[in-house]
mmCIF file of C-alpha atoms and ligand atoms in Angstrom:
data_model
loop_
_atom_site.group_PDB
_atom_site.id
_atom_site.type_symbol
_atom_site.label_atom_id
_atom_site.label_comp_id
_atom_site.label_asym_id
_atom_site.label_seq_id
_atom_site.Cartn_x
_atom_site.Cartn_y
_atom_site.Cartn_z
ATOM 1 C CA MET A 5 -11.841 -84.196 -8.714
ATOM 2 C CA THR A 6 -9.590 -86.645 -6.821
ATOM 3 C CA ASN A 7 -10.178 -87.012 -3.091
ATOM 4 C CA ILE A 8 -6.895 -87.530 -1.281
ATOM 5 C CA GLY A 9 -5.914 -88.938 2.106
ATOM 6 C CA ILE A 10 -2.577 -88.114 3.753
ATOM 7 C CA ILE A 11 -0.826 -90.432 6.187
ATOM 8 C CA GLY A 12 1.640 -88.542 8.385
ATOM 9 C CA ALA A 13 1.014 -84.904 9.210
ATOM 10 C CA GLY A 14 4.661 -83.931 9.661
ATOM 11 C CA ARG A 15 6.938 -81.704 7.582
ATOM 12 C CA ILE A 16 6.339 -83.328 4.197
ATOM 13 C CA GLY A 17 2.671 -84.004 4.958
ATOM 14 C CA HIS A 18 2.242 -80.235 5.250
ATOM 15 C CA VAL A 19 3.995 -79.688 1.909
ATOM 16 C CA HIS A 20 1.687 -82.082 0.080
ATOM 17 C CA ALA A 21 -1.422 -80.727 1.801
ATOM 18 C CA LYS A 22 -0.507 -77.219 0.659
ATOM 19 C CA THR A 23 0.072 -78.477 -2.881
ATOM 20 C CA ILE A 24 -3.294 -80.252 -2.946
ATOM 21 C CA GLY A 25 -4.859 -76.918 -1.983
ATOM 22 C CA SER A 26 -3.267 -75.368 -5.090
ATOM 23 C CA ILE A 27 -4.584 -78.003 -7.536
ATOM 24 C CA ALA A 28 -8.091 -77.252 -8.770
ATOM 25 C CA ASP A 29 -9.244 -80.859 -9.216
ATOM 26 C CA ALA A 30 -7.711 -82.297 -6.030
ATOM 27 C CA ASN A 31 -9.221 -82.259 -2.588
ATOM 28 C CA LEU A 32 -7.733 -83.247 0.787
ATOM 29 C CA VAL A 33 -10.447 -85.182 2.618
ATOM 30 C CA LEU A 34 -8.678 -87.132 5.377
ATOM 31 C CA VAL A 35 -5.460 -86.790 7.399
ATOM 32 C CA SER A 36 -4.060 -89.476 9.664
ATOM 33 C CA ASP A 37 -1.327 -89.156 12.256
ATOM 34 C CA VAL A 38 -0.699 -91.095 15.465
ATOM 35 C CA ASN A 39 -0.229 -87.687 17.016
ATOM 36 C CA GLU A 40 -3.816 -86.451 17.216
ATOM 37 C CA ASP A 41 -2.833 -82.780 17.565
ATOM 38 C CA ALA A 42 -0.751 -83.012 14.387
ATOM 39 C CA ALA A 43 -3.551 -84.724 12.448
ATOM 40 C CA LYS A 44 -6.146 -82.232 13.684
ATOM 41 C CA ALA A 45 -4.020 -79.159 12.970
ATOM 42 C CA LEU A 46 -3.297 -80.182 9.381
ATOM 43 C CA ALA A 47 -6.833 -81.376 8.676
ATOM 44 C CA GLU A 48 -8.427 -78.215 10.035
ATOM 45 C CA LYS A 49 -6.117 -76.020 7.977
ATOM 46 C CA TYR A 50 -7.508 -77.544 4.774
ATOM 47 C CA GLY A 51 -11.058 -78.414 5.829
ATOM 48 C CA ALA A 52 -10.430 -82.169 5.953
ATOM 49 C CA ARG A 53 -11.406 -84.876 8.455
ATOM 50 C CA TYR A 54 -8.750 -86.460 10.666
ATOM 51 C CA THR A 55 -7.995 -89.747 12.388
ATOM 52 C CA THR A 56 -5.186 -91.244 14.482
ATOM 53 C CA ARG A 57 -5.455 -94.592 12.672
ATOM 54 C CA ALA A 58 -3.786 -95.065 9.270
ATOM 55 C CA GLU A 59 -6.205 -97.986 8.653
ATOM 56 C CA ASP A 60 -9.059 -95.479 8.457
ATOM 57 C CA VAL A 61 -7.478 -93.844 5.431
ATOM 58 C CA PHE A 62 -7.154 -97.120 3.522
ATOM 59 C CA ALA A 63 -10.761 -98.070 4.376
ATOM 60 C CA ASP A 64 -12.313 -94.641 3.816
ATOM 61 C CA LYS A 65 -14.955 -94.653 1.065
ATOM 62 C CA GLU A 66 -14.269 -91.051 0.054
ATOM 63 C CA VAL A 67 -10.458 -91.398 -0.263
ATOM 64 C CA GLU A 68 -9.443 -92.187 -3.857
ATOM 65 C CA ALA A 69 -5.660 -91.683 -3.629
ATOM 66 C CA ILE A 70 -3.200 -91.707 -0.751
ATOM 67 C CA ILE A 71 -0.014 -89.793 -0.037
ATOM 68 C CA ILE A 72 2.232 -91.724 2.332
ATOM 69 C CA CYS A 73 4.179 -89.229 4.442
ATOM 70 C CA SER A 74 4.760 -91.483 7.438
ATOM 71 C CA PRO A 75 8.268 -92.152 8.820
ATOM 72 C CA THR A 76 10.408 -94.335 6.534
ATOM 73 C CA PRO A 77 10.126 -97.567 8.605
ATOM 74 C CA LEU A 78 6.355 -97.566 7.888
ATOM 75 C CA HIS A 79 6.499 -97.081 4.118
ATOM 76 C CA VAL A 80 6.439 -100.787 3.209
ATOM 77 C CA GLU A 81 3.454 -101.479 5.487
ATOM 78 C CA HIS A 82 1.550 -98.476 4.154
ATOM 79 C CA ILE A 83 2.284 -99.255 0.480
ATOM 80 C CA VAL A 84 0.960 -102.801 0.959
ATOM 81 C CA ALA A 85 -2.143 -101.534 2.770
ATOM 82 C CA ALA A 86 -2.852 -99.038 -0.046
ATOM 83 C CA ALA A 87 -2.451 -101.798 -2.654
ATOM 84 C CA LYS A 88 -4.769 -104.114 -0.697
ATOM 85 C CA ALA A 89 -7.331 -101.314 -0.560
ATOM 86 C CA GLY A 90 -6.933 -100.861 -4.332
ATOM 87 C CA LYS A 91 -5.925 -97.212 -3.883
ATOM 88 C CA PRO A 92 -3.097 -95.507 -5.790
ATOM 89 C CA ALA A 93 -0.340 -94.149 -3.555
ATOM 90 C CA LEU A 94 2.390 -91.561 -3.815
ATOM 91 C CA CYS A 95 4.943 -92.709 -1.239
ATOM 92 C CA GLU A 96 7.660 -90.486 0.115
ATOM 93 C CA LYS A 97 11.292 -91.492 -0.288
ATOM 94 C CA PRO A 98 13.071 -93.668 0.659
ATOM 95 C CA LEU A 99 11.091 -96.758 -0.307
ATOM 96 C CA ALA A 100 12.202 -98.636 2.814
ATOM 97 C CA MET A 101 14.824 -98.671 5.540
ATOM 98 C CA GLU A 102 16.809 -101.469 3.878
ATOM 99 C CA VAL A 103 16.959 -103.383 0.592
ATOM 100 C CA GLU A 104 15.945 -106.571 2.447
ATOM 101 C CA SER A 105 12.471 -105.167 3.116
ATOM 102 C CA VAL A 106 11.980 -104.470 -0.590
ATOM 103 C CA ALA A 107 12.033 -108.197 -1.374
ATOM 104 C CA LYS A 108 9.342 -108.691 1.285
ATOM 105 C CA LEU A 109 7.398 -105.751 -0.133
ATOM 106 C CA LYS A 110 7.457 -107.237 -3.627
ATOM 107 C CA GLU A 111 6.338 -110.587 -2.246
ATOM 108 C CA GLN A 112 3.399 -108.966 -0.442
ATOM 109 C CA LEU A 113 2.423 -106.988 -3.546
ATOM 110 C CA LYS A 114 2.184 -110.063 -5.781
ATOM 111 C CA GLY A 115 -1.265 -110.294 -7.348
ATOM 112 C CA LEU A 116 -2.378 -106.921 -5.934
ATOM 113 C CA ASN A 117 -1.655 -104.830 -9.050
ATOM 114 C CA PRO A 118 -0.307 -101.870 -7.002
ATOM 115 C CA THR A 119 -0.329 -98.317 -8.310
ATOM 116 C CA VAL A 120 2.613 -96.689 -6.561
ATOM 117 C CA MET A 121 4.819 -93.710 -7.321
ATOM 118 C CA LEU A 122 7.946 -92.832 -5.329
ATOM 119 C CA GLY A 123 8.404 -89.259 -4.110
ATOM 120 C CA PHE A 124 11.676 -88.426 -5.847
ATOM 121 C CA ASN A 125 10.517 -84.856 -6.322
ATOM 122 C CA ARG A 126 13.770 -83.586 -7.823
ATOM 123 C CA ARG A 127 12.965 -85.294 -11.131
ATOM 124 C CA PHE A 128 10.129 -82.753 -11.346
ATOM 125 C CA ASP A 129 12.209 -79.646 -10.615
ATOM 126 C CA PRO A 130 11.781 -77.575 -13.796
ATOM 127 C CA ASN A 131 15.536 -76.871 -14.058
ATOM 128 C CA PHE A 132 16.685 -80.452 -13.606
ATOM 129 C CA ALA A 133 13.842 -81.703 -15.815
ATOM 130 C CA LYS A 134 14.948 -79.310 -18.585
ATOM 131 C CA ILE A 135 18.534 -80.553 -18.351
ATOM 132 C CA LYS A 136 17.325 -84.164 -18.557
ATOM 133 C CA LYS A 137 15.231 -83.323 -21.625
ATOM 134 C CA LEU A 138 18.151 -81.575 -23.357
ATOM 135 C CA VAL A 139 20.507 -84.459 -22.553
ATOM 136 C CA ASP A 140 17.960 -86.922 -23.960
ATOM 137 C CA GLU A 141 17.662 -84.760 -27.093
ATOM 138 C CA GLY A 142 21.445 -84.959 -27.569
ATOM 139 C CA LYS A 143 22.111 -81.240 -26.968
ATOM 140 C CA ILE A 144 25.523 -81.909 -25.359
ATOM 141 C CA GLY A 145 26.174 -85.221 -27.099
ATOM 142 C CA PRO A 146 26.336 -88.417 -25.065
ATOM 143 C CA LEU A 147 26.473 -87.611 -21.349
ATOM 144 C CA GLU A 148 29.983 -88.138 -19.961
ATOM 145 C CA GLN A 149 29.910 -86.598 -16.475
ATOM 146 C CA LEU A 150 27.152 -85.543 -14.105
ATOM 147 C CA THR A 151 27.880 -83.422 -11.052
ATOM 148 C CA ILE A 152 25.321 -82.975 -8.309
ATOM 149 C CA ILE A 153 25.919 -80.621 -5.411
ATOM 150 C CA SER A 154 23.357 -81.068 -2.662
ATOM 151 C CA ARG A 155 23.968 -79.376 0.654
ATOM 152 C CA ASP A 156 21.344 -78.714 3.306
ATOM 153 C CA PRO A 157 21.426 -75.333 5.082
ATOM 154 C CA ALA A 158 21.426 -77.096 8.463
ATOM 155 C CA ALA A 159 21.135 -80.594 9.848
ATOM 156 C CA PRO A 160 17.694 -81.926 10.802
ATOM 157 C CA PRO A 161 17.004 -82.633 14.494
ATOM 158 C CA LYS A 162 19.076 -85.499 15.920
ATOM 159 C CA GLU A 163 15.851 -87.378 16.756
ATOM 160 C CA TYR A 164 15.037 -87.300 13.030
ATOM 161 C CA ILE A 165 18.541 -88.455 12.016
ATOM 162 C CA ALA A 166 18.228 -91.372 14.462
ATOM 163 C CA VAL A 167 15.214 -92.848 12.624
ATOM 164 C CA SER A 168 15.987 -91.601 9.118
ATOM 165 C CA GLY A 169 18.284 -94.416 7.966
ATOM 166 C CA GLY A 170 21.328 -92.119 7.830
ATOM 167 C CA ILE A 171 22.620 -89.561 5.366
ATOM 168 C CA PHE A 172 22.801 -91.874 2.325
ATOM 169 C CA LYS A 173 19.291 -93.323 2.630
ATOM 170 C CA ASP A 174 17.646 -90.136 3.780
ATOM 171 C CA MET A 175 19.443 -87.273 2.039
ATOM 172 C CA THR A 176 21.685 -88.597 -0.746
ATOM 173 C CA ILE A 177 18.886 -90.935 -1.864
ATOM 174 C CA HIS A 178 17.512 -88.032 -3.943
ATOM 175 C CA ASP A 179 20.896 -87.648 -5.657
ATOM 176 C CA PHE A 180 21.244 -91.394 -6.185
ATOM 177 C CA ASP A 181 17.889 -91.335 -7.925
ATOM 178 C CA MET A 182 18.969 -88.392 -10.092
ATOM 179 C CA ALA A 183 22.235 -90.166 -10.984
ATOM 180 C CA HIS A 184 20.298 -93.334 -11.873
ATOM 181 C CA TYR A 185 17.793 -91.243 -13.870
ATOM 182 C CA PHE A 186 20.595 -89.674 -15.927
ATOM 183 C CA LEU A 187 23.128 -92.536 -16.130
ATOM 184 C CA GLY A 188 20.842 -95.536 -16.229
ATOM 185 C CA ASP A 189 22.513 -98.510 -14.588
ATOM 186 C CA VAL A 190 25.067 -97.772 -11.858
ATOM 187 C CA ALA A 191 27.976 -100.217 -11.734
ATOM 188 C CA THR A 192 30.312 -98.960 -8.995
ATOM 189 C CA VAL A 193 30.068 -96.761 -5.903
ATOM 190 C CA THR A 194 33.019 -95.087 -4.192
ATOM 191 C CA THR A 195 32.428 -92.914 -1.139
ATOM 192 C CA ILE A 196 34.405 -90.665 1.118
ATOM 193 C CA GLY A 197 32.342 -90.010 4.247
ATOM 194 C CA GLN A 198 33.170 -86.968 6.376
ATOM 195 C CA ASN A 199 32.553 -86.135 10.037
ATOM 196 C CA LEU A 200 33.234 -82.436 10.273
ATOM 197 C CA ASP A 201 30.379 -81.158 12.422
ATOM 198 C CA PRO A 202 31.128 -81.779 16.139
ATOM 199 C CA ASP A 203 27.428 -81.224 16.954
ATOM 200 C CA LEU A 204 26.602 -84.409 15.039
ATOM 201 C CA ASP A 205 29.407 -86.577 16.474
ATOM 202 C CA ASP A 206 27.030 -88.643 18.601
ATOM 203 C CA THR A 207 24.617 -89.453 15.744
ATOM 204 C CA GLY A 208 26.924 -92.209 14.475
ATOM 205 C CA ASP A 209 26.276 -90.870 10.964
ATOM 206 C CA TYR A 210 28.382 -89.014 8.402
ATOM 207 C CA ASP A 211 27.553 -85.347 8.089
ATOM 208 C CA ALA A 212 29.094 -84.849 4.653
ATOM 209 C CA ALA A 213 30.231 -87.055 1.794
ATOM 210 C CA VAL A 214 31.605 -87.146 -1.726
ATOM 211 C CA ILE A 215 30.447 -90.091 -3.808
ATOM 212 C CA LEU A 216 31.542 -91.274 -7.236
ATOM 213 C CA LEU A 217 29.208 -93.476 -9.264
ATOM 214 C CA THR A 218 30.130 -95.084 -12.568
ATOM 215 C CA ASN A 219 28.021 -96.973 -15.062
ATOM 216 C CA LYS A 220 29.017 -99.792 -17.404
ATOM 217 C CA ALA A 221 29.619 -97.342 -20.265
ATOM 218 C CA GLY A 222 32.162 -95.443 -18.125
ATOM 219 C CA LYS A 223 29.998 -92.390 -17.431
ATOM 220 C CA VAL A 224 30.642 -90.861 -14.003
ATOM 221 C CA ALA A 225 28.397 -89.040 -11.545
ATOM 222 C CA THR A 226 29.946 -87.067 -8.698
ATOM 223 C CA ILE A 227 27.703 -86.275 -5.746
ATOM 224 C CA ILE A 228 28.768 -83.731 -3.144
ATOM 225 C CA ASN A 229 26.722 -83.597 0.073
ATOM 226 C CA SER A 230 26.856 -81.731 3.346
ATOM 227 C CA ARG A 231 24.369 -81.411 6.170
ATOM 228 C CA HIS A 232 25.308 -77.756 6.581
ATOM 229 C CA CYS A 233 25.833 -74.860 4.204
ATOM 230 C CA ALA A 234 26.251 -71.254 5.330
ATOM 231 C CA THR A 235 25.059 -69.872 1.982
ATOM 232 C CA GLY A 236 21.658 -71.609 2.049
ATOM 233 C CA TYR A 237 20.193 -74.679 0.360
ATOM 234 C CA ASP A 238 22.893 -75.522 -2.177
ATOM 235 C CA GLN A 239 21.250 -77.456 -5.003
ATOM 236 C CA ARG A 240 23.173 -77.468 -8.272
ATOM 237 C CA LEU A 241 23.500 -79.856 -11.169
ATOM 238 C CA GLU A 242 25.803 -79.987 -14.173
ATOM 239 C CA ALA A 243 25.674 -82.350 -17.121
ATOM 240 C CA PHE A 244 28.784 -82.476 -19.305
ATOM 241 C CA GLY A 245 29.218 -84.001 -22.728
ATOM 242 C CA PRO A 246 31.417 -83.613 -25.841
ATOM 243 C CA LYS A 247 29.206 -80.884 -27.296
ATOM 244 C CA GLY A 248 28.776 -78.766 -24.168
ATOM 245 C CA SER A 249 27.539 -78.444 -20.590
ATOM 246 C CA LEU A 250 24.203 -77.753 -18.981
ATOM 247 C CA PHE A 251 24.024 -76.078 -15.565
ATOM 248 C CA ALA A 252 21.232 -75.543 -13.046
ATOM 249 C CA GLU A 253 22.228 -72.961 -10.473
ATOM 250 C CA ASN A 254 20.878 -72.129 -7.022
ATOM 251 C CA GLN A 255 17.644 -70.182 -6.762
ATOM 252 C CA ARG A 256 16.749 -66.928 -5.048
ATOM 253 C CA GLU A 257 13.310 -65.577 -4.127
ATOM 254 C CA THR A 258 13.618 -62.848 -6.766
ATOM 255 C CA THR A 259 16.149 -61.754 -9.400
ATOM 256 C CA VAL A 260 16.555 -58.234 -7.898
ATOM 257 C CA ARG A 261 20.143 -56.933 -7.817
ATOM 258 C CA ALA A 262 21.279 -54.131 -5.495
ATOM 259 C CA TYR A 263 23.948 -51.512 -6.221
ATOM 260 C CA THR A 264 25.063 -49.097 -3.496
ATOM 261 C CA ALA A 265 28.196 -47.212 -2.384
ATOM 262 C CA GLU A 266 29.191 -50.245 -0.292
ATOM 263 C CA TYR A 267 28.573 -53.050 -2.799
ATOM 264 C CA SER A 268 27.481 -53.750 -6.351
ATOM 265 C CA ASP A 269 25.601 -56.574 -8.010
ATOM 266 C CA ALA A 270 24.349 -57.903 -4.667
ATOM 267 C CA GLN A 271 21.492 -60.377 -4.753
ATOM 268 C CA GLU A 272 19.210 -61.982 -2.222
ATOM 269 C CA PRO A 273 20.573 -65.107 -0.528
ATOM 270 C CA PHE A 274 19.795 -68.521 -1.964
ATOM 271 C CA GLN A 275 16.524 -70.092 -0.872
ATOM 272 C CA ASP A 276 17.322 -71.959 2.287
ATOM 273 C CA PHE A 277 14.740 -74.711 2.706
ATOM 274 C CA PHE A 278 13.497 -77.660 0.688
ATOM 275 C CA LEU A 279 9.893 -76.514 1.066
ATOM 276 C CA THR A 280 10.504 -73.296 -0.850
ATOM 277 C CA ARG A 281 13.300 -74.478 -3.175
ATOM 278 C CA TYR A 282 11.304 -77.459 -4.414
ATOM 279 C CA ALA A 283 7.750 -76.062 -4.103
ATOM 280 C CA THR A 284 7.252 -76.231 -7.885
ATOM 281 C CA ALA A 285 8.757 -79.732 -8.024
ATOM 282 C CA TYR A 286 6.391 -81.039 -5.317
ATOM 283 C CA ALA A 287 3.435 -79.544 -7.186
ATOM 284 C CA ASP A 288 4.517 -80.980 -10.566
ATOM 285 C CA GLU A 289 5.163 -84.338 -8.901
ATOM 286 C CA LEU A 290 1.644 -84.452 -7.463
ATOM 287 C CA ARG A 291 0.043 -83.287 -10.719
ATOM 288 C CA THR A 292 1.968 -85.991 -12.599
ATOM 289 C CA PHE A 293 0.792 -88.613 -10.094
ATOM 290 C CA LEU A 294 -2.860 -87.562 -10.307
ATOM 291 C CA LYS A 295 -2.791 -87.333 -14.128
ATOM 292 C CA ALA A 296 -1.137 -90.750 -14.530
ATOM 293 C CA VAL A 297 -3.652 -92.305 -12.126
ATOM 294 C CA LYS A 298 -6.566 -90.718 -13.962
ATOM 295 C CA GLU A 299 -5.289 -91.840 -17.369
ATOM 296 C CA GLY A 300 -4.203 -95.273 -16.131
ATOM 297 C CA LYS A 301 -0.610 -94.564 -17.228
ATOM 298 C CA GLU A 302 2.583 -96.030 -15.774
ATOM 299 C CA LEU A 303 3.784 -94.241 -12.632
ATOM 300 C CA GLN A 304 7.371 -92.984 -12.598
ATOM 301 C CA PRO A 305 9.501 -92.973 -10.451
ATOM 302 C CA SER A 306 8.421 -96.511 -9.634
ATOM 303 C CA ILE A 307 9.035 -98.955 -6.817
ATOM 304 C CA GLU A 308 11.963 -100.241 -8.915
ATOM 305 C CA ALA A 309 13.527 -96.760 -8.940
ATOM 306 C CA GLY A 310 13.123 -96.685 -5.160
ATOM 307 C CA GLU A 311 14.880 -100.031 -4.906
ATOM 308 C CA VAL A 312 17.779 -98.979 -7.150
ATOM 309 C CA ALA A 313 18.357 -95.816 -5.119
ATOM 310 C CA LEU A 314 18.282 -97.842 -1.914
ATOM 311 C CA ARG A 315 20.811 -100.355 -3.274
ATOM 312 C CA ILE A 316 23.152 -97.504 -4.219
ATOM 313 C CA ALA A 317 22.676 -95.977 -0.737
ATOM 314 C CA GLU A 318 23.659 -99.239 0.959
ATOM 315 C CA ALA A 319 26.679 -99.579 -1.338
ATOM 316 C CA ALA A 320 27.665 -95.969 -0.550
ATOM 317 C CA LEU A 321 27.633 -96.691 3.185
ATOM 318 C CA GLU A 322 29.671 -99.855 2.708
ATOM 319 C CA SER A 323 32.207 -97.964 0.611
ATOM 320 C CA ALA A 324 32.451 -95.156 3.189
ATOM 321 C CA LYS A 325 33.060 -97.670 5.960
ATOM 322 C CA THR A 326 35.542 -99.896 4.117
ATOM 323 C CA GLY A 327 37.271 -97.276 1.975
ATOM 324 C CA LYS A 328 36.746 -99.565 -1.017
ATOM 325 C CA THR A 329 34.822 -99.271 -4.266
ATOM 326 C CA VAL A 330 31.647 -101.356 -4.150
ATOM 327 C CA LYS A 331 30.386 -103.080 -7.293
ATOM 328 C CA LEU A 332 26.646 -103.379 -7.816
HETATM 329 N N1 LIG B 13 10.697 -85.684 -0.704
HETATM 330 C C1 LIG B 13 11.234 -84.894 0.187
HETATM 331 O O1 LIG B 13 11.825 -83.880 -0.131
HETATM 332 C C2 LIG B 13 11.069 -85.227 1.649
HETATM 333 C C3 LIG B 13 11.277 -84.210 2.596
HETATM 334 C C4 LIG B 13 11.099 -84.526 3.940
HETATM 335 C C5 LIG B 13 10.765 -85.813 4.320
HETATM 336 N N2 LIG B 13 10.580 -86.779 3.362
HETATM 337 C C6 LIG B 13 10.223 -88.151 3.764
HETATM 338 O O2 LIG B 13 8.907 -88.128 4.291
HETATM 339 C C7 LIG B 13 8.791 -89.014 5.408
HETATM 340 C C8 LIG B 13 8.327 -88.223 6.626
HETATM 341 O O3 LIG B 13 9.290 -87.227 6.900
HETATM 342 P P1 LIG B 13 8.915 -85.894 7.706
HETATM 343 O O4 LIG B 13 10.109 -85.019 7.582
HETATM 344 O O5 LIG B 13 7.605 -85.354 7.282
HETATM 345 O O6 LIG B 13 8.846 -86.481 9.171
HETATM 346 P P2 LIG B 13 8.028 -85.903 10.422
HETATM 347 O O7 LIG B 13 8.627 -86.579 11.591
HETATM 348 O O8 LIG B 13 7.992 -84.419 10.366
HETATM 349 O O9 LIG B 13 6.535 -86.433 10.180
HETATM 350 C C9 LIG B 13 6.157 -87.789 10.234
HETATM 351 C C10 LIG B 13 4.759 -87.834 10.855
HETATM 352 O O10 LIG B 13 4.277 -89.172 10.759
HETATM 353 C C11 LIG B 13 3.554 -89.431 11.948
HETATM 354 N N3 LIG B 13 3.388 -90.873 12.142
HETATM 355 C C12 LIG B 13 4.169 -91.750 12.815
HETATM 356 N N4 LIG B 13 3.629 -92.983 12.774
HETATM 357 C C13 LIG B 13 2.473 -92.886 12.057
HETATM 358 C C14 LIG B 13 1.463 -93.813 11.668
HETATM 359 N N5 LIG B 13 1.529 -95.091 11.997
HETATM 360 N N6 LIG B 13 0.421 -93.354 10.956
HETATM 361 C C15 LIG B 13 0.318 -92.041 10.609
HETATM 362 N N7 LIG B 13 1.255 -91.125 10.950
HETATM 363 C C16 LIG B 13 2.316 -91.542 11.656
HETATM 364 C C17 LIG B 13 4.372 -88.744 13.040
HETATM 365 O O11 LIG B 13 3.599 -88.534 14.226
HETATM 366 C C18 LIG B 13 4.754 -87.453 12.336
HETATM 367 O O12 LIG B 13 3.814 -86.424 12.551
HETATM 368 C C19 LIG B 13 10.171 -89.663 5.574
HETATM 369 O O13 LIG B 13 10.169 -90.915 4.937
HETATM 370 C C20 LIG B 13 11.111 -88.713 4.856
HETATM 371 O O14 LIG B 13 12.242 -89.364 4.308
HETATM 372 C C21 LIG B 13 10.709 -86.502 2.052
#
């Protein structure tokens, strides 16, 4: 049994708490949130204790592993505190607000032997994981092109966008990690940022983008993002090579098809929220974290993966602003 503490009882804190409840040998014991009502509500739902001070989680004798679900600007501080407490941590993406803080993070972690995994949950989606496995096994020959379509059903609240680091660090960061996971090194970044949603004009952020990444071997990843999508949560991936292609399509709640006088072959809409679409991925991510901690194995995705994704995100923003390809 691993006793877990959660820091941040917001949207993703709830996801991880629910997942812990579904894992037989994991137990949520402590929830922290500066908002006492939020901490209390989540803790009471799963029979855990709560606190408004993150420090209590690091110091708690019962807590053996920590899930950092606090807002992005606090990730560095909370990773360092977990390492100082000698507790393994699964930290939500992105690693930090800017690449600069990662250097400081690494400095602070020196000599602490940190055990940290980054929450790039899409690596654990069974469909994407299968494609990665087949690519690695050579099923389509050497990967030549990767296409990732990642569109949210609707934009998050503007207050969230304001502190999120912007579309590339908050949303596309998942796709940058996937591209890095499949391509290895990324050499160039070329972005076209779009402002098509008048409701988001005053956020100062792009609300859609198309990004091209290349690696030194000339492989290309194309990432297509939008903060809105009328058909639901649009999450597709294609890997293309000389011997074939591998596709992961959008998911529905069930595979039921309807045939009537008005229409034929109609299916349920695509799942429309990250909580449902990636429920299995979040669970596999947490199981992987707990297993690796228990067995003392290397944690992946690592802090380094978080840094790479962040570097690509900063390059993507620079390219969108300047209209030029950015070399990494
Ligand atoms: N992997 C994913 O799919 C995914 C999805 C959503 C969010 N996230 C990431 O998770 C993090 C949180 O996002 P969210 O959507 O849950 O945000 P949220 O705003 O819903 O929740 C954050 C919570 O942290 C609390 N908080 C603020 N300061 C705190 C502190 N010092 N100690 C403890 N709690 C504190 C807030 O009161 C809030 O309840 C972000 O970094 C985000 O990028 C990842």
